[in-house]
Amino acid sequence: MRKTMTVLSAAILLTGIGVQSTSAFGRSKYDMQFADYPVYNGNDLELKVGNDSTHFRLWSPKAQEVILHLYESGRNGSPFKSIPMSFHPDNGTWTADEEGKLYGKFYTFQVKHDGKWLAETPGVWAKAVGANGKRAAIIDFANTDPEGWTDDKGPEVDHFTDVIIYEMHHRDFSMSPTSGIANKGKFLALTEKGTSSPDGEKTGIDHLKELGITHVHILPSYDYNSVDETNLQDNTYNWGYDPQNYNAPEGSYSTNPSDPAVRIREMKEMVKALHDAGIGVIMDVVYNHTAENDGSNFELTAPGYYHRHWDDGSYSDASGCGNETASDLQQMRDYIINSVKYWADEYHIDGFRFDLMAIHDIETMNQVAAELKKINPSIFVYGEGWTAGDSPLPADQRALKENVARMTDIAVFSDDLRDAVKGHYSNAEDRGFATGKPGNEETVKIGIVAATPHPQVDYSKGNNSKFAYASSPEMIVNYVSCHDDLTLTDKLRKSMPDVSDKERMAAAKLAQTIVFTSQGTPFMFAGEEIFRDKKGVHNSYKSPDSINAIDWHLKALNRDQMDYYKGLIALRKAHPAFRMTNAEDIARHLVFDKIDSEKTPNLISYTLKDHANGDSWKEIKVIFNGSDKAKVVKLPKGTWTAVVKDGSIDTEEGLGSFSGNLTVEPVSATILYRQ
Ligand code: CA
């Protein structure tokens, strides 16, 4: 997420070195007041519908009074009843009970704090909401399950390096008329089979199956703040990094935001359809900040507690969006853990991508992964191992990329490979290894070995990180682009202004070959397989569909690109050598050729030896030439069969036999094997 942040210094992004004083506990003097709040972790927080009554329980230890308001409508009218709640000082909660199951009704809480009545809030645990999420809804969840839901299950994952992630936004994927999809921009778009572009190319879920990815990673799909759900004809676009209700789906992705059950049922139908297609669903979660400060549900529920502050009581802002949350406080830590558990249980979610994960503390993230594993060991947790500003939380407690070895079953994005392959993310004109800029070879190698210790990688030459921060390849997600910053296509157009798209597509192929053959987990941004662009807009978080929607005409136009990506994915799936599961195997089986990058820049070649990770191929030779000149690479003795060469992939028939000196074309990847 990079919604509002400006370019920050590399020092803050990478190490997050604090500039303001914090206490020994990692909390500001101001935040020390919250450390001794009583906490409550029961599963009846806020709403529980019993057999003949409805129970409410709000956690707000310092409230002076709390009123529960009951409504007939999700948005309009006055409460039909307002009930003062009773306080339980031992656990800081307020309760009220009403006779009967109040299905179909709505509610809010109102807290009196420091002598003032705050605005009403649906609380922090609303699992169903009215349009625009201002009132919580009481519904029967049994009625939200699609047919066959009890038996629904996502794909089983043995190792996270087997996962192939496809990051998409609901509107990007289906809004264009060329998608041929009826439920454009909706959860239901991903339930439609048999859709096609005007040129007859598969779109929607059929496209995902054709491509071969294993998991979709959907941009924020909980209820966010920026899109008016009562005015959908305006077609407002937003990425959704402005959380409002963390435990209910976003209304604008449903066909009827005013009916609280519809968004829930439709999101489940989406999950079910993807699971039926063998595809897992990963949710982008943004517990690190809230859309509003004083107006957020956290503040209106338990003022001060859930956010971090500086000593003077001002909001600290490691998110770059105005505030940051306090995972190091028990009630917030439990909140994050219970929230992801809820999505895993109720919606069968297969993974979580933590936005600005380093705002959270290491202990919280470890507990998140451990608790999720109990529900489903295939759940994959990864995140952005950085912050977007300074935080009162000390750097050694942050879930930073550099601290990933202290986390269990959690992966981080490798900005090392990303920037080294295509050029720096924030400098549009900057080039990288795949686009002819020398000096990035060692950093690309860091990506190839998934930032694990390797005798032939000199980490002191790394552009971003100077040490082997991962102790296992399962800790690394490799990518060259995502929703943030320029798409790969736009980056190539801006950094290679004088060449044709054909040449840029060759660079894109090389860049993604590096991603898909590297150790770790590969990640791609939706539409790159058909060379989609965003008209050069680098921060399209609220740009219209005309910028963000994928034009599916590109699939027929760039069919060769699509076939290449498809081939890369098939190659990776068929060959475990590219998916080793521990650092020792990588150090033993992956051997780089000695190339003096001063004399021969932009050339990397390595061998995967001795049936690495049980591969059927005895030896695999991988050669990346990012220079604009052909290069000669001496093959070890024997006859080698090429499967990737000059922009083509053929793992079945092969692309010819080679021995001795092999000439590799400019800006190309070559992969050969021998038995
Ligand atoms: Ca919303």
XYZ file of C-alpha atoms and ligand atoms in Angstrom, residues 131-133 222-229 244-245 249-252 263, ligand 1:
19
model
C -24.885 0.239 3.534
C -21.739 2.296 4.194
C -21.047 0.383 7.380
C -13.303 -5.967 4.052
C -15.596 -2.946 4.417
C -13.623 0.170 3.573
C -14.509 3.810 3.784
C -13.971 5.593 0.488
C -16.663 4.294 -1.861
C -20.251 5.471 -1.256
C -22.196 2.220 -1.249
C -13.661 0.847 8.338
C -15.147 -2.510 9.459
C -17.001 -7.586 3.408
C -16.985 -4.376 1.355
C -20.488 -3.479 0.167
C -19.589 -2.049 -3.232
C -22.201 -9.192 0.508
Ca -17.585 0.353 2.408
